[in-house]
Coordinates of N, CA and C in Angstrom, one line a residue:
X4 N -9.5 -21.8 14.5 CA -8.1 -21.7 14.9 C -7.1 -22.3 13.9
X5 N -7.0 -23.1 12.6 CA -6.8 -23.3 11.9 C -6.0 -22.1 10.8
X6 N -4.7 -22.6 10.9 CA -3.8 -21.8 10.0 C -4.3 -21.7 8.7
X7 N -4.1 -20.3 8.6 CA -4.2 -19.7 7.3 C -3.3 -20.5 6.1
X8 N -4.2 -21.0 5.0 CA -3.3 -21.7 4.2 C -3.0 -20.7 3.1
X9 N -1.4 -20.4 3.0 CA -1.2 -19.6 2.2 C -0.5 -20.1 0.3
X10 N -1.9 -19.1 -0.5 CA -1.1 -19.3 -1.8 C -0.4 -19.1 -2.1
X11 N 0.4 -19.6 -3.3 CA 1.7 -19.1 -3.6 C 2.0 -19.4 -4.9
X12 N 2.4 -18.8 -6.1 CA 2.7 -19.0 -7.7 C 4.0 -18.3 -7.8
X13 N 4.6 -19.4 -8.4 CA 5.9 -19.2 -8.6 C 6.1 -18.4 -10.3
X14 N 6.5 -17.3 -10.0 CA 6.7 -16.4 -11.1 C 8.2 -16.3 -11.1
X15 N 9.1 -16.5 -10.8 CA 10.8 -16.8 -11.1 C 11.3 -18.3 -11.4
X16 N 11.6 -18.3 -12.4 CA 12.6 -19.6 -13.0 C 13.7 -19.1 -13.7
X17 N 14.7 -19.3 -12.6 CA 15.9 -18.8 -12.8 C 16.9 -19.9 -13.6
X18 N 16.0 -21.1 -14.0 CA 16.8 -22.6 -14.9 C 16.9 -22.0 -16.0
X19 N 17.7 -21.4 -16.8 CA 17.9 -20.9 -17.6 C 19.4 -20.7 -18.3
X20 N 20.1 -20.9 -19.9 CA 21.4 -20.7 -20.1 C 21.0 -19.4 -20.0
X21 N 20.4 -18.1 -20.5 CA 21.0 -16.9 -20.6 C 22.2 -16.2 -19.4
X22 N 22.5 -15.1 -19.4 CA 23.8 -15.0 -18.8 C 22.8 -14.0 -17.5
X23 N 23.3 -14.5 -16.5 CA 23.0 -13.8 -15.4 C 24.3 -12.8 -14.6
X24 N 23.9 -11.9 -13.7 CA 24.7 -10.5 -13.6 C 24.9 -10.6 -12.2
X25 N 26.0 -9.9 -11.7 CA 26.0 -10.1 -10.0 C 25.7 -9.1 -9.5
X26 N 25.4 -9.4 -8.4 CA 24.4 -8.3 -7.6 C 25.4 -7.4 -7.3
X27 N 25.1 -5.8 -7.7 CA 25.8 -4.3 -7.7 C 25.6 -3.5 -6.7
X28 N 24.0 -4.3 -6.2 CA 23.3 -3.2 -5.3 C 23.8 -3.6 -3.2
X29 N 24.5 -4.4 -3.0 CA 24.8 -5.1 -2.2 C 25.9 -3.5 -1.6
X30 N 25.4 -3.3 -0.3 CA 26.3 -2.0 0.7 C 26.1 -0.6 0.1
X31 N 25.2 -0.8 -1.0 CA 24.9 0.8 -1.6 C 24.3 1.4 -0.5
X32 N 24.9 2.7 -0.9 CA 23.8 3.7 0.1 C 22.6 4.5 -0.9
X33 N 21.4 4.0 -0.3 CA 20.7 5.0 -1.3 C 20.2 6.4 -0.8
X34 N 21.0 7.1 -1.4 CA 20.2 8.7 -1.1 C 19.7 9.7 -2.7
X35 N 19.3 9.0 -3.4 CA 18.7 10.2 -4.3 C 17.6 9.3 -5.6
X36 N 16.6 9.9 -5.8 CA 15.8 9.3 -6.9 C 16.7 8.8 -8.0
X37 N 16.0 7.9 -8.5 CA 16.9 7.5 -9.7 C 18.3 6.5 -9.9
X38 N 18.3 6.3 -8.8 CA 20.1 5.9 -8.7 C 20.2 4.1 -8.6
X39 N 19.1 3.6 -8.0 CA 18.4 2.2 -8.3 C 16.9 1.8 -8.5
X40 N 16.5 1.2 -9.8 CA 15.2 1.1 -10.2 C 15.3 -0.4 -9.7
X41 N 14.7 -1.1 -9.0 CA 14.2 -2.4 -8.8 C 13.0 -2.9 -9.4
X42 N 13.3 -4.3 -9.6 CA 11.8 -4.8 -11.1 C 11.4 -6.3 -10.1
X43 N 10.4 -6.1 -10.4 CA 9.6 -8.1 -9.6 C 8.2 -8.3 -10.3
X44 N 8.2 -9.2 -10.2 CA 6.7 -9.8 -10.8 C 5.8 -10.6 -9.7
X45 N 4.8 -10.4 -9.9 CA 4.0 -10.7 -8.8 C 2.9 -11.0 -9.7
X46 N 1.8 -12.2 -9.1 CA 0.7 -13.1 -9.7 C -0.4 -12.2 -8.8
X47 N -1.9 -11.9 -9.9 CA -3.2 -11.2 -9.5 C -4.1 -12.5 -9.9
X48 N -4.9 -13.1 -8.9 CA -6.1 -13.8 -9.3 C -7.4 -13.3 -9.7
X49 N -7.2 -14.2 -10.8 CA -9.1 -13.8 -11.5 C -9.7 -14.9 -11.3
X50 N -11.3 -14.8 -11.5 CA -12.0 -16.4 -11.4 C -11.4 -17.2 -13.0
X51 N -10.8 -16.5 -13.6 CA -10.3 -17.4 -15.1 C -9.0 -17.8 -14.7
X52 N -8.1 -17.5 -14.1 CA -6.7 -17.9 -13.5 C -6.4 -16.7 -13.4
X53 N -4.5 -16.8 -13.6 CA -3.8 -15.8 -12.9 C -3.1 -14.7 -14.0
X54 N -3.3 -13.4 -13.8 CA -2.4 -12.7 -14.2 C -1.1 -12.2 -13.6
X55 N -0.5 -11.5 -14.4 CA 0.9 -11.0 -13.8 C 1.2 -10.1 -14.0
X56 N 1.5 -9.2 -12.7 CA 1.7 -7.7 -12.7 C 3.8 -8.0 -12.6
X57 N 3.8 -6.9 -13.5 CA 5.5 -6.4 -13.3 C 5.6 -4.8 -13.2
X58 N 6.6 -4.9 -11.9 CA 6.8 -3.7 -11.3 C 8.0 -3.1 -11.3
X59 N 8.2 -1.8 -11.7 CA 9.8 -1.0 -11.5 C 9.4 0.0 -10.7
X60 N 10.2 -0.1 -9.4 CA 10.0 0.9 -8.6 C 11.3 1.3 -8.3
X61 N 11.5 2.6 -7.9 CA 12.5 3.4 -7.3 C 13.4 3.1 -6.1
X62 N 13.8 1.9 -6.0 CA 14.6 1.8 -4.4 C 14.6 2.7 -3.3
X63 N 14.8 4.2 -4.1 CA 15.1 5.6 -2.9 C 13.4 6.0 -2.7
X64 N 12.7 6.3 -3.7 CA 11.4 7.3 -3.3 C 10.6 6.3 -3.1
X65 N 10.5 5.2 -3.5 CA 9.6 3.9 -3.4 C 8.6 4.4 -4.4
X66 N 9.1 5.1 -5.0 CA 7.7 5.4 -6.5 C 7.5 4.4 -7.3
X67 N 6.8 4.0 -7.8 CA 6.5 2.8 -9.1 C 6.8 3.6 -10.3
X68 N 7.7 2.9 -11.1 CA 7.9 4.4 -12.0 C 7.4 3.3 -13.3
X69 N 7.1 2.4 -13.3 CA 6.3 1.4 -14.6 C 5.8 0.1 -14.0
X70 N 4.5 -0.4 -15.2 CA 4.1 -1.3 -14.5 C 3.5 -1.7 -15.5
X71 N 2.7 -2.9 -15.9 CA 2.1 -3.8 -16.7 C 1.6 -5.1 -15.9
X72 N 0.4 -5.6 -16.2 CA -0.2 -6.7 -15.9 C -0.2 -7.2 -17.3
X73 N -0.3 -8.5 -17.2 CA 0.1 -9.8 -18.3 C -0.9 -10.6 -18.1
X74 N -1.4 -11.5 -19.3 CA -2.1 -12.6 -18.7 C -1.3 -14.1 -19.3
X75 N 0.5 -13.6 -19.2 CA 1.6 -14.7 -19.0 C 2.4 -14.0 -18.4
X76 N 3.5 -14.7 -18.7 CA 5.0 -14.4 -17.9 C 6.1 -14.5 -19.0
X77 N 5.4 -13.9 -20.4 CA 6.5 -13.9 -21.3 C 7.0 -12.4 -21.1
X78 N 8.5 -12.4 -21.5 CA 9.1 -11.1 -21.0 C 8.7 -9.8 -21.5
X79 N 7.2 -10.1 -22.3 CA 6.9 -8.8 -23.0 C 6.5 -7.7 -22.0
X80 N 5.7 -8.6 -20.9 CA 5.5 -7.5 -19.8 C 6.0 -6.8 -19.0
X81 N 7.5 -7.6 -18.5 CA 8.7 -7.0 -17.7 C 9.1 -5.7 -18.2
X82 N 8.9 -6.1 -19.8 CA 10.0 -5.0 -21.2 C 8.8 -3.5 -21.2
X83 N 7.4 -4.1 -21.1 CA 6.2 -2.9 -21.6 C 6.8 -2.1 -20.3
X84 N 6.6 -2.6 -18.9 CA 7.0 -1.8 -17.9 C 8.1 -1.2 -17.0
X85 N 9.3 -2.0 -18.1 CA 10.9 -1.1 -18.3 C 10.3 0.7 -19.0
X86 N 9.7 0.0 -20.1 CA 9.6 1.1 -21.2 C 9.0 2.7 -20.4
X87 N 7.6 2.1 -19.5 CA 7.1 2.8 -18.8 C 8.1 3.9 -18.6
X88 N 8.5 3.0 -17.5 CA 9.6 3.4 -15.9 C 10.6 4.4 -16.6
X89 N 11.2 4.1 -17.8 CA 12.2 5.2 -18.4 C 11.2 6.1 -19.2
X90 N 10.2 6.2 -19.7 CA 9.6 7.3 -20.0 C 9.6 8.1 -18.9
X91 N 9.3 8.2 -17.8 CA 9.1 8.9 -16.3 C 10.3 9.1 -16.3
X92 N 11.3 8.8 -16.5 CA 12.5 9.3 -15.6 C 13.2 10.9 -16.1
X93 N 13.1 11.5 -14.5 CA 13.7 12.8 -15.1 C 14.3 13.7 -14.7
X94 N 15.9 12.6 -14.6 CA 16.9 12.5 -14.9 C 17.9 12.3 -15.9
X95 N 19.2 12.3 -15.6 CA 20.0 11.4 -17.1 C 21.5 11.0 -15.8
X96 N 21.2 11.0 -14.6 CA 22.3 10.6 -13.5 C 22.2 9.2 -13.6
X97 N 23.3 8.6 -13.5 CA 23.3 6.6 -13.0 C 22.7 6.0 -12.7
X98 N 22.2 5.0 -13.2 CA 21.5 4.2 -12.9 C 21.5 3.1 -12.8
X99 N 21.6 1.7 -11.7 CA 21.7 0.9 -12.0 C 19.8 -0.3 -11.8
X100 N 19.8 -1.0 -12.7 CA 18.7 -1.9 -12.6 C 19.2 -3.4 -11.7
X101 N 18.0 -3.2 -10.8 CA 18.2 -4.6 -10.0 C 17.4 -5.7 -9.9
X102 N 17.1 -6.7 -10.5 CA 16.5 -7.4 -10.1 C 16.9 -8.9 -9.8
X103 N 15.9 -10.0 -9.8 CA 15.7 -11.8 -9.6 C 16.5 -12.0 -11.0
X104 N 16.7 -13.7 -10.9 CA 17.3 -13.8 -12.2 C 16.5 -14.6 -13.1
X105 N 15.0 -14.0 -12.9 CA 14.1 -14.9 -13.8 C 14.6 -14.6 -15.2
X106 N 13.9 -15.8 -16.4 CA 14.8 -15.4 -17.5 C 13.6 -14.3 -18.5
X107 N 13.0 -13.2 -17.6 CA 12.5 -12.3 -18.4 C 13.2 -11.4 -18.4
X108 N 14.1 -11.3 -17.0 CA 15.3 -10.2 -16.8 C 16.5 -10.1 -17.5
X109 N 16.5 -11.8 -17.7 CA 17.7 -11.9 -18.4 C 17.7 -12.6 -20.1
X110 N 16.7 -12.1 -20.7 CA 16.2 -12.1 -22.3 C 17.2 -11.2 -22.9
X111 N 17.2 -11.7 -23.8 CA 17.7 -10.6 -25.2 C 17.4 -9.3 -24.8
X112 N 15.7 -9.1 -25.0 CA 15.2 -7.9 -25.7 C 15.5 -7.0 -24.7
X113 N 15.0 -7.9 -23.1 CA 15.5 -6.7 -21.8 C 16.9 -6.1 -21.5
X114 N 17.2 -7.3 -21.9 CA 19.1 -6.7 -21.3 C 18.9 -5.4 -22.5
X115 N 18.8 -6.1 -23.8 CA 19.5 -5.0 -24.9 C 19.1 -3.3 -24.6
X116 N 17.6 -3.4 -24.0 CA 17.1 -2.0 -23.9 C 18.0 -1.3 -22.7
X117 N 18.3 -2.2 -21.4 CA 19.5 -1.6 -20.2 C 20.4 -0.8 -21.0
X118 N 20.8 -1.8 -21.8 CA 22.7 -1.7 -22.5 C 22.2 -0.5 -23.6
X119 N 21.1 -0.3 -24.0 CA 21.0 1.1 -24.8 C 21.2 2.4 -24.0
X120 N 20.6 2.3 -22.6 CA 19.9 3.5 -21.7 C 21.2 3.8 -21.3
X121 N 22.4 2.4 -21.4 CA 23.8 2.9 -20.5 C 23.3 2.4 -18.9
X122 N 22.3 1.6 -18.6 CA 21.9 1.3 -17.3 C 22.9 0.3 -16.6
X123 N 23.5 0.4 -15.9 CA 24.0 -1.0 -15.4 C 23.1 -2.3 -14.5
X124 N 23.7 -3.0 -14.9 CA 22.5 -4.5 -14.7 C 23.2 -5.4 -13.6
X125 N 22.0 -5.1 -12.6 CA 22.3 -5.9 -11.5 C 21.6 -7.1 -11.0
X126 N 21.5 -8.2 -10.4 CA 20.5 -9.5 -10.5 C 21.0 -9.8 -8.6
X127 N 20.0 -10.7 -8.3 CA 20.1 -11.1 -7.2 C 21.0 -12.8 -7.4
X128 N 21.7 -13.3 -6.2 CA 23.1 -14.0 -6.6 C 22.6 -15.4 -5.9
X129 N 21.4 -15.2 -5.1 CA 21.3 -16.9 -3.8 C 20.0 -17.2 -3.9
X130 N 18.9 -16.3 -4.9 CA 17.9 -16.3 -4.4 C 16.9 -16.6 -3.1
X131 N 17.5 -15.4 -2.3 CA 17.7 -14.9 -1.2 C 16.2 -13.8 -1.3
X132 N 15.1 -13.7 -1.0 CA 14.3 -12.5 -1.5 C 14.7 -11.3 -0.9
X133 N 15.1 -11.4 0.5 CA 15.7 -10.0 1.2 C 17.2 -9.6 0.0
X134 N 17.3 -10.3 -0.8 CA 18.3 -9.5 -2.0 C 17.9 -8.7 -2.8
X135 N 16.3 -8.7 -2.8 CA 15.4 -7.8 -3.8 C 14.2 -7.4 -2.6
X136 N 14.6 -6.5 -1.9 CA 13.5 -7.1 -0.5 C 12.9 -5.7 -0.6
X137 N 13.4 -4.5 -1.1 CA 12.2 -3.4 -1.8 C 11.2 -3.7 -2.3
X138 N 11.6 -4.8 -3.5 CA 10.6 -4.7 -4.7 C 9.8 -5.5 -4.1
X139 N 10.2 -6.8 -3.2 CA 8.9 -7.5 -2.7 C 7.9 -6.9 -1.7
X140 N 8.4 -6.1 -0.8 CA 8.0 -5.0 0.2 C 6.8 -4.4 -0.5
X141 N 7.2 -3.7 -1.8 CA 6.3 -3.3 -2.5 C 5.3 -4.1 -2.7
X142 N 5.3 -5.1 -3.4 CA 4.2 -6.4 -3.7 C 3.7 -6.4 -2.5
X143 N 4.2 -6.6 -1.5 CA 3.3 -7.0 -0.7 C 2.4 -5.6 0.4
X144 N 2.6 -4.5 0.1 CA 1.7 -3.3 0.6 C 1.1 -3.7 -0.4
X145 N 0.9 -3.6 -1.7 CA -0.4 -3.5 -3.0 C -1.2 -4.7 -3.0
X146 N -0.5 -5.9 -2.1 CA -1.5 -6.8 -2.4 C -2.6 -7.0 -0.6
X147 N -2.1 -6.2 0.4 CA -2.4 -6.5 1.5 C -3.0 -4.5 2.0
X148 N -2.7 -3.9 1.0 CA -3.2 -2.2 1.8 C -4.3 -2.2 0.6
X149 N -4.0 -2.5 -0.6 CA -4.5 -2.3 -1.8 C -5.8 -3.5 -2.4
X150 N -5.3 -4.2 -1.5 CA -6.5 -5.4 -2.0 C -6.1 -6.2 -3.6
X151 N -4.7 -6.4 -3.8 CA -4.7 -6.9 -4.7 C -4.0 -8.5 -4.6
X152 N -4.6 -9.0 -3.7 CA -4.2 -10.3 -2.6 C -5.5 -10.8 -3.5
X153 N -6.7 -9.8 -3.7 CA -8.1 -10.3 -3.3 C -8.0 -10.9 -5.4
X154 N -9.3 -11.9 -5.4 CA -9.2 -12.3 -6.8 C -10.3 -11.9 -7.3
X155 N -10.3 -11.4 -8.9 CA -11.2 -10.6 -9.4 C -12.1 -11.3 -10.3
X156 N -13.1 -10.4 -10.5 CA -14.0 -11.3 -11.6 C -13.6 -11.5 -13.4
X157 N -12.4 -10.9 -13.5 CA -12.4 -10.9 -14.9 C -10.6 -9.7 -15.1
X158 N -10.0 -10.3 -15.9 CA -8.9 -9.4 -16.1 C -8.7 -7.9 -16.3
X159 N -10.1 -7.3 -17.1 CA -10.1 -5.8 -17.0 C -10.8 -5.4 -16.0
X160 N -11.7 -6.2 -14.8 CA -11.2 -5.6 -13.8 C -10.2 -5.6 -13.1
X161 N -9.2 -6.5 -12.7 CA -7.9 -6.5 -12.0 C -7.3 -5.1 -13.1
X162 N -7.3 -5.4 -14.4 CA -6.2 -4.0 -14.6 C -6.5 -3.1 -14.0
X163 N -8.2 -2.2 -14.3 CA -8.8 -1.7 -13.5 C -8.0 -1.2 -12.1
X164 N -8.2 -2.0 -11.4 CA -7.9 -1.7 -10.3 C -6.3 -1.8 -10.0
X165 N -5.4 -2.4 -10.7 CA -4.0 -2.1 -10.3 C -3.5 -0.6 -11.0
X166 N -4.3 0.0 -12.1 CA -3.7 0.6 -12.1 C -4.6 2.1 -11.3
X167 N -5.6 2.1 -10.5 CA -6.3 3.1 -10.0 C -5.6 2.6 -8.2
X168 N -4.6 1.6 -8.1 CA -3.9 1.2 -6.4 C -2.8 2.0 -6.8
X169 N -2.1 1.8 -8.2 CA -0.9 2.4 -8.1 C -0.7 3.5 -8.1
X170 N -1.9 4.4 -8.6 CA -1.7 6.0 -8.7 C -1.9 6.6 -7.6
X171 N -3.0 5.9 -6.5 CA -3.2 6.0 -4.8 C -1.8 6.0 -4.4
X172 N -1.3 4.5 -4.8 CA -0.2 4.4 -3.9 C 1.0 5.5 -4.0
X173 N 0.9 5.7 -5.2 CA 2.4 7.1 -5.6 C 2.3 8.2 -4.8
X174 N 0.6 8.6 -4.8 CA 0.2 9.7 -4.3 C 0.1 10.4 -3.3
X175 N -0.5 9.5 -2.2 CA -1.2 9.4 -1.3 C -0.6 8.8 -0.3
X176 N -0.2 7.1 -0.4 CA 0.3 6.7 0.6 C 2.0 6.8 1.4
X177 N 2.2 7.9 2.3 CA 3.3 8.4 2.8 C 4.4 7.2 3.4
X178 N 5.5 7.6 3.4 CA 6.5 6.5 3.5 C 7.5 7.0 4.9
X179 N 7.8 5.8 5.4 CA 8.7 6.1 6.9 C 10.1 6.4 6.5
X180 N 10.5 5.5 5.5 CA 11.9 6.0 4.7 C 11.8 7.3 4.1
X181 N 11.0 7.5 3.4 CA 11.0 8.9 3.0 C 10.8 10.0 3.7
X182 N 10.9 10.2 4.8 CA 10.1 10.9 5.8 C 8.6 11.4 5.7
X183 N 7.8 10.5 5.8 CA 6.5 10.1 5.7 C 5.7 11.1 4.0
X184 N 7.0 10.8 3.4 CA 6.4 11.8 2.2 C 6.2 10.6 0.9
X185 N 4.9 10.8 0.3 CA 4.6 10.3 -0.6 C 5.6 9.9 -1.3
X186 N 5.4 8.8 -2.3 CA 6.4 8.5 -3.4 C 6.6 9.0 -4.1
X187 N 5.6 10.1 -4.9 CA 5.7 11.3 -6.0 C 6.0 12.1 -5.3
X188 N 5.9 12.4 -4.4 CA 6.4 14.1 -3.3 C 7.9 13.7 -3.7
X189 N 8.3 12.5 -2.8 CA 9.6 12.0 -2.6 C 10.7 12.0 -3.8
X190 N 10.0 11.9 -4.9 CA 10.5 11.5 -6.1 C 11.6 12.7 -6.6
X191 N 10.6 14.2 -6.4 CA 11.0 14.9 -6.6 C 12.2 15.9 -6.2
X192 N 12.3 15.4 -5.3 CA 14.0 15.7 -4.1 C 15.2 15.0 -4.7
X193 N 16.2 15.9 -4.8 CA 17.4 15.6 -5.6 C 18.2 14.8 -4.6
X194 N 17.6 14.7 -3.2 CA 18.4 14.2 -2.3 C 17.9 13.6 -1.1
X195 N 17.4 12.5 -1.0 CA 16.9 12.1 0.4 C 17.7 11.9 1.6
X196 N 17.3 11.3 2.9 CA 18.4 10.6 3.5 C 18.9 9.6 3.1
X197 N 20.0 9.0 3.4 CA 20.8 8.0 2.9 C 20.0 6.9 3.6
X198 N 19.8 5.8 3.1 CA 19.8 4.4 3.2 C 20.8 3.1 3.0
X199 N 20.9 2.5 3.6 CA 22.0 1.5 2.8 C 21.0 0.0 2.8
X200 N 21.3 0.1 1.7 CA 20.9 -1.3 1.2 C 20.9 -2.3 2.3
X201 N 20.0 -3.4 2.5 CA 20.5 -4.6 3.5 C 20.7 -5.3 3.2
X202 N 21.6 -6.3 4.2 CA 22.1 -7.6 3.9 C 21.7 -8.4 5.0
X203 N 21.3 -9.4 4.8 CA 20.6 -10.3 5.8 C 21.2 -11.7 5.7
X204 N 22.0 -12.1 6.8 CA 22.7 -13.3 6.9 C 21.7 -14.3 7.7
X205 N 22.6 -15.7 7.6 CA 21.7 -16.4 9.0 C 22.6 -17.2 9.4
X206 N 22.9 -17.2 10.5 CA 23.9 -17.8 11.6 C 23.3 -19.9 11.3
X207 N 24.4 -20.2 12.0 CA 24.2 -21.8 11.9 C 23.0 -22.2 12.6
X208 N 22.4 -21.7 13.4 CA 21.5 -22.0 14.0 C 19.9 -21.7 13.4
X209 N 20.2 -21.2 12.3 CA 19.1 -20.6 11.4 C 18.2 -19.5 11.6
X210 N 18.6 -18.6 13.2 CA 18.0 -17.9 13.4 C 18.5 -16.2 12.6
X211 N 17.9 -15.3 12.6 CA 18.3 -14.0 11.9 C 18.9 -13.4 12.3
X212 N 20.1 -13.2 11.2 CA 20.9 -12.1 11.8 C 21.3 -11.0 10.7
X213 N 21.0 -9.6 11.3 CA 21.2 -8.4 10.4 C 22.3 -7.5 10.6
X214 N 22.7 -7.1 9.5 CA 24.2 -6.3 9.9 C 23.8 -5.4 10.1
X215 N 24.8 -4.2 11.0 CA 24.8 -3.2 11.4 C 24.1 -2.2 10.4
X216 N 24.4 -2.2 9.7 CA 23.7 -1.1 8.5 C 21.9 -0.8 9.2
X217 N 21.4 0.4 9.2 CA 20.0 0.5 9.2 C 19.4 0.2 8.0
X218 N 18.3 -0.8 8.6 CA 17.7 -1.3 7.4 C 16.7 -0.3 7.0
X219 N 16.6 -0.3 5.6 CA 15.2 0.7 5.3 C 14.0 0.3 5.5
X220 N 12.7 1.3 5.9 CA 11.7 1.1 6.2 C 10.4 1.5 5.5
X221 N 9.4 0.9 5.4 CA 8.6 1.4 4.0 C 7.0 1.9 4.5

């Protein structure tokens, strides 16, 4: 009967001088591929310690459009799986990037590659996680459908397997937002239903309170 003690590795340090960006994506409505990529980093246990998966997924199709596992948290991983996510894309419509204001997001090398693509750069403002609450949604189906909760014997197996969850996940696993259509199915529609972004307040009494907007569902 004894509560589950839950891990937890803190992959955002937002103590940083670089210049952080205000959140763009706040009452958006999402209705079409491409229009918001969201990025997060999330920790995979090995019996040697921890690596680190970075993720860019689609806000609207919920596709993973780049990704990289690390065995740190220097911004080279964030950048390998920017690089991904814009090879995939295929479009040339608006784009804005949203993420935490860890300082991999907000590096030299990352911002500079946004400000080449013409991307507009958006950051989360309270660290608030329902401010980035797609990209964690995501993390948390891959690490609880996917088994990547579970800790591996060695780093090439965790890559191994994140990257043989994520091609399942694109493929195979259907979405309630999307109308139960895969992420790659989804991807490929010039136009979904609309969604609007959420915003999640909390009243003085600390209990939940959500605005009218329908929240999206994954």
């Amino acid at each position: 009967l004894a509560a589950k003690r839950r891990k937890y590795t803190r992959t955002t340090d937002s103590r940083h001088w670089m210049r952080k960006y205000d959140n763009l994506v706040k009452g958006v409505v999402l209705n079409r591929p491409e229009q918001v990529f969201v990025s997060d980093i999330t920790y995979i246990a090995t019996e040697y310690g921890y690596s680190y998966l970075s993720l860019v997924t689609d806000a609207c199709s919920k596709k993973i459009m780049g990704y990289q596992l690390s065995e740190d948290l220097k911004p080279l991983g964030c950048l390998q799986a920017l690089e991904m996510a814009l090879g995939r894309r295929t479009t040339n419509l608006p784009l804005t990037h949203h993420s935490d204001r860890g300082y991999q997001y907000c590096s030299k090398e990352y911002v500079a590659l946004l400000q080449r693509q013409g991307i507009s750069i958006s950051m989360t403002e309270n660290g608030d996680p329902y401010e980035n609450a797609i990209a964690e949604r995501v993390n948390g189906i891959l690490k609880e459908e996917f088994y990547l909760g579970e800790t591996f014997a060695s780093y090439a197996e965790a890559e191994r397997h994140v990257s043989e969850s994520i091609t399942t996940y694109n493929s195979m696993r259907p979405h309630l937002s999307c109308d139960f259509m895969t992420p790659e199915i989804a991807h490929t529609h010039q136009q979904l239903c609309p969604k609007r972004w959420v915003r999640r307040n909390t009243n003085t009494k600390g209990s939940s309170v959500h605005s009218t907007s329908p929240r999206p569902q994954l």
